[in-house]
Each structure stands twice: as C-alpha cells, then as structure tokens.
C-alpha cells in the first residue's frame, strides 16, 4: 500500500427528497472539479419542516481526496 496525503473539503448538499440524496448531490457536484475523492464523513444533518412534514434536507460532510504527486 502506498502512502497518501489527503486534503479535506467541507460541503453541504441539499435535496427535497432525502438526506442520502443530499450527500449524493454534494459528492457528484464536487467530483466535477475535484479529482481523487476517496471518502466522506457526514458531520451534520438538518432540514426544513413545512406543514408538519420534511420539506428539504441539508447535509454537511467532509470529503477527503488524495493529492497528486
């Protein structure tokens, strides 16, 4: 196994569907401009409630990617 150096980004994804979808959206968008994404960690989940129902999800996550040599 080779040695790696990782850099962290903090992202917040949002979705009207689910917290899982919010994570997918954040990682998908970040991967358009960030190479070598290796892992993520959800650090916060919150949402908006309207009429007694969940109307929108927001998920904050740390994303780790390897730096190129």
mmCIF file with all atom_site columns, C-alpha atoms in Angstrom:
data_model
loop_
_atom_site.group_PDB
_atom_site.id
_atom_site.type_symbol
_atom_site.label_atom_id
_atom_site.label_alt_id
_atom_site.label_comp_id
_atom_site.label_asym_id
_atom_site.label_entity_id
_atom_site.label_seq_id
_atom_site.pdbx_PDB_ins_code
_atom_site.Cartn_x
_atom_site.Cartn_y
_atom_site.Cartn_z
_atom_site.occupancy
_atom_site.B_iso_or_equiv
_atom_site.pdbx_formal_charge
_atom_site.auth_seq_id
_atom_site.auth_comp_id
_atom_site.auth_asym_id
_atom_site.auth_atom_id
_atom_site.pdbx_PDB_model_num
ATOM 1  C CA . UNK A 1 1  ? 0.000   0.000  0.000   1.00 0.00 ? 1  UNK A CA 1
ATOM 2  C CA . UNK A 1 2  ? 1.386   3.388  -0.931  1.00 0.00 ? 2  UNK A CA 1
ATOM 3  C CA . UNK A 1 3  ? 1.430   6.413  1.344   1.00 0.00 ? 3  UNK A CA 1
ATOM 4  C CA . UNK A 1 4  ? -1.103  9.164  0.644   1.00 0.00 ? 4  UNK A CA 1
ATOM 5  C CA . UNK A 1 5  ? -1.605  12.739 1.697   1.00 0.00 ? 5  UNK A CA 1
ATOM 6  C CA . UNK A 1 6  ? -5.252  13.769 1.944   1.00 0.00 ? 6  UNK A CA 1
ATOM 7  C CA . UNK A 1 7  ? -6.890  17.162 1.698   1.00 0.00 ? 7  UNK A CA 1
ATOM 8  C CA . UNK A 1 8  ? -10.327 17.818 3.210   1.00 0.00 ? 8  UNK A CA 1
ATOM 9  C CA . UNK A 1 9  ? -13.221 19.810 1.831   1.00 0.00 ? 9  UNK A CA 1
ATOM 10 C CA . UNK A 1 10 ? -16.373 20.681 3.710   1.00 0.00 ? 10 UNK A CA 1
ATOM 11 C CA . UNK A 1 11 ? -19.507 20.557 1.569   1.00 0.00 ? 11 UNK A CA 1
ATOM 12 C CA . UNK A 1 12 ? -23.219 20.995 2.180   1.00 0.00 ? 12 UNK A CA 1
ATOM 13 C CA . UNK A 1 13 ? -25.590 19.187 -0.137  1.00 0.00 ? 13 UNK A CA 1
ATOM 14 C CA . UNK A 1 14 ? -29.324 19.766 -0.233  1.00 0.00 ? 14 UNK A CA 1
ATOM 15 C CA . UNK A 1 15 ? -32.307 17.824 -1.519  1.00 0.00 ? 15 UNK A CA 1
ATOM 16 C CA . UNK A 1 16 ? -36.082 17.861 -1.264  1.00 0.00 ? 16 UNK A CA 1
ATOM 17 C CA . UNK A 1 17 ? -36.025 14.032 -1.438  1.00 0.00 ? 17 UNK A CA 1
ATOM 18 C CA . UNK A 1 18 ? -33.742 12.654 1.314   1.00 0.00 ? 18 UNK A CA 1
ATOM 19 C CA . UNK A 1 19 ? -30.548 13.098 3.298   1.00 0.00 ? 19 UNK A CA 1
ATOM 20 C CA . UNK A 1 20 ? -28.980 10.336 1.198   1.00 0.00 ? 20 UNK A CA 1
ATOM 21 C CA . UNK A 1 21 ? -29.802 12.244 -1.985  1.00 0.00 ? 21 UNK A CA 1
ATOM 22 C CA . UNK A 1 22 ? -28.262 15.404 -0.476  1.00 0.00 ? 22 UNK A CA 1
ATOM 23 C CA . UNK A 1 23 ? -24.994 13.503 0.092   1.00 0.00 ? 23 UNK A CA 1
ATOM 24 C CA . UNK A 1 24 ? -25.056 12.103 -3.447  1.00 0.00 ? 24 UNK A CA 1
ATOM 25 C CA . UNK A 1 25 ? -25.653 15.564 -4.904  1.00 0.00 ? 25 UNK A CA 1
ATOM 26 C CA . UNK A 1 26 ? -22.758 17.113 -2.953  1.00 0.00 ? 26 UNK A CA 1
ATOM 27 C CA . UNK A 1 27 ? -20.279 14.399 -3.942  1.00 0.00 ? 27 UNK A CA 1
ATOM 28 C CA . UNK A 1 28 ? -21.451 14.337 -7.551  1.00 0.00 ? 28 UNK A CA 1
ATOM 29 C CA . UNK A 1 29 ? -21.053 18.099 -7.919  1.00 0.00 ? 29 UNK A CA 1
ATOM 30 C CA . UNK A 1 30 ? -17.652 18.148 -6.189  1.00 0.00 ? 30 UNK A CA 1
ATOM 31 C CA . UNK A 1 31 ? -16.368 15.342 -8.412  1.00 0.00 ? 31 UNK A CA 1
ATOM 32 C CA . UNK A 1 32 ? -16.882 17.598 -11.453 1.00 0.00 ? 32 UNK A CA 1
ATOM 33 C CA . UNK A 1 33 ? -13.922 19.721 -10.347 1.00 0.00 ? 33 UNK A CA 1
ATOM 34 C CA . UNK A 1 34 ? -12.071 17.682 -7.679  1.00 0.00 ? 34 UNK A CA 1
ATOM 35 C CA . UNK A 1 35 ? -10.123 14.571 -8.651  1.00 0.00 ? 35 UNK A CA 1
ATOM 36 C CA . UNK A 1 36 ? -9.291  11.562 -6.463  1.00 0.00 ? 36 UNK A CA 1
ATOM 37 C CA . UNK A 1 37 ? -12.173 11.785 -3.967  1.00 0.00 ? 37 UNK A CA 1
ATOM 38 C CA . UNK A 1 38 ? -11.679 8.798  -1.660  1.00 0.00 ? 38 UNK A CA 1
ATOM 39 C CA . UNK A 1 39 ? -14.084 9.072  1.285   1.00 0.00 ? 39 UNK A CA 1
ATOM 40 C CA . UNK A 1 40 ? -16.697 11.175 3.051   1.00 0.00 ? 40 UNK A CA 1
ATOM 41 C CA . UNK A 1 41 ? -17.972 11.681 6.588   1.00 0.00 ? 41 UNK A CA 1
ATOM 42 C CA . UNK A 1 42 ? -21.375 13.191 7.414   1.00 0.00 ? 42 UNK A CA 1
ATOM 43 C CA . UNK A 1 43 ? -20.882 15.796 10.136  1.00 0.00 ? 43 UNK A CA 1
ATOM 44 C CA . UNK A 1 44 ? -24.328 17.391 10.336  1.00 0.00 ? 44 UNK A CA 1
ATOM 45 C CA . UNK A 1 45 ? -27.860 16.710 9.141   1.00 0.00 ? 45 UNK A CA 1
ATOM 46 C CA . UNK A 1 46 ? -30.638 19.260 9.270   1.00 0.00 ? 46 UNK A CA 1
ATOM 47 C CA . UNK A 1 47 ? -33.798 20.079 7.401   1.00 0.00 ? 47 UNK A CA 1
ATOM 48 C CA . UNK A 1 48 ? -36.711 22.371 6.848   1.00 0.00 ? 48 UNK A CA 1
ATOM 49 C CA . UNK A 1 49 ? -40.208 21.462 8.049   1.00 0.00 ? 49 UNK A CA 1
ATOM 50 C CA . UNK A 1 50 ? -43.344 22.777 6.361   1.00 0.00 ? 50 UNK A CA 1
ATOM 51 C CA . UNK A 1 51 ? -46.890 21.844 7.357   1.00 0.00 ? 51 UNK A CA 1
ATOM 52 C CA . UNK A 1 52 ? -45.606 19.169 9.742   1.00 0.00 ? 52 UNK A CA 1
ATOM 53 C CA . UNK A 1 53 ? -43.595 17.352 7.043   1.00 0.00 ? 53 UNK A CA 1
ATOM 54 C CA . UNK A 1 54 ? -39.952 17.377 5.980   1.00 0.00 ? 54 UNK A CA 1
ATOM 55 C CA . UNK A 1 55 ? -39.735 19.787 3.069   1.00 0.00 ? 55 UNK A CA 1
ATOM 56 C CA . UNK A 1 56 ? -35.987 19.881 2.474   1.00 0.00 ? 56 UNK A CA 1
ATOM 57 C CA . UNK A 1 57 ? -32.785 18.186 3.695   1.00 0.00 ? 57 UNK A CA 1
ATOM 58 C CA . UNK A 1 58 ? -29.332 19.729 4.175   1.00 0.00 ? 58 UNK A CA 1
ATOM 59 C CA . UNK A 1 59 ? -26.327 17.519 4.925   1.00 0.00 ? 59 UNK A CA 1
ATOM 60 C CA . UNK A 1 60 ? -22.845 18.821 5.736   1.00 0.00 ? 60 UNK A CA 1
ATOM 61 C CA . UNK A 1 61 ? -19.991 16.436 5.050   1.00 0.00 ? 61 UNK A CA 1
ATOM 62 C CA . UNK A 1 62 ? -16.224 16.280 4.998   1.00 0.00 ? 62 UNK A CA 1
ATOM 63 C CA . UNK A 1 63 ? -14.802 14.888 1.776   1.00 0.00 ? 63 UNK A CA 1
ATOM 64 C CA . UNK A 1 64 ? -11.249 13.552 1.594   1.00 0.00 ? 64 UNK A CA 1
ATOM 65 C CA . UNK A 1 65 ? -9.256  13.393 -1.596  1.00 0.00 ? 65 UNK A CA 1
ATOM 66 C CA . UNK A 1 66 ? -5.672  12.410 -2.313  1.00 0.00 ? 66 UNK A CA 1
ATOM 67 C CA . UNK A 1 67 ? -3.154  14.956 -3.528  1.00 0.00 ? 67 UNK A CA 1
ATOM 68 C CA . UNK A 1 68 ? -1.352  14.106 -6.722  1.00 0.00 ? 68 UNK A CA 1
ATOM 69 C CA . UNK A 1 69 ? 2.406   13.509 -6.754  1.00 0.00 ? 69 UNK A CA 1
#
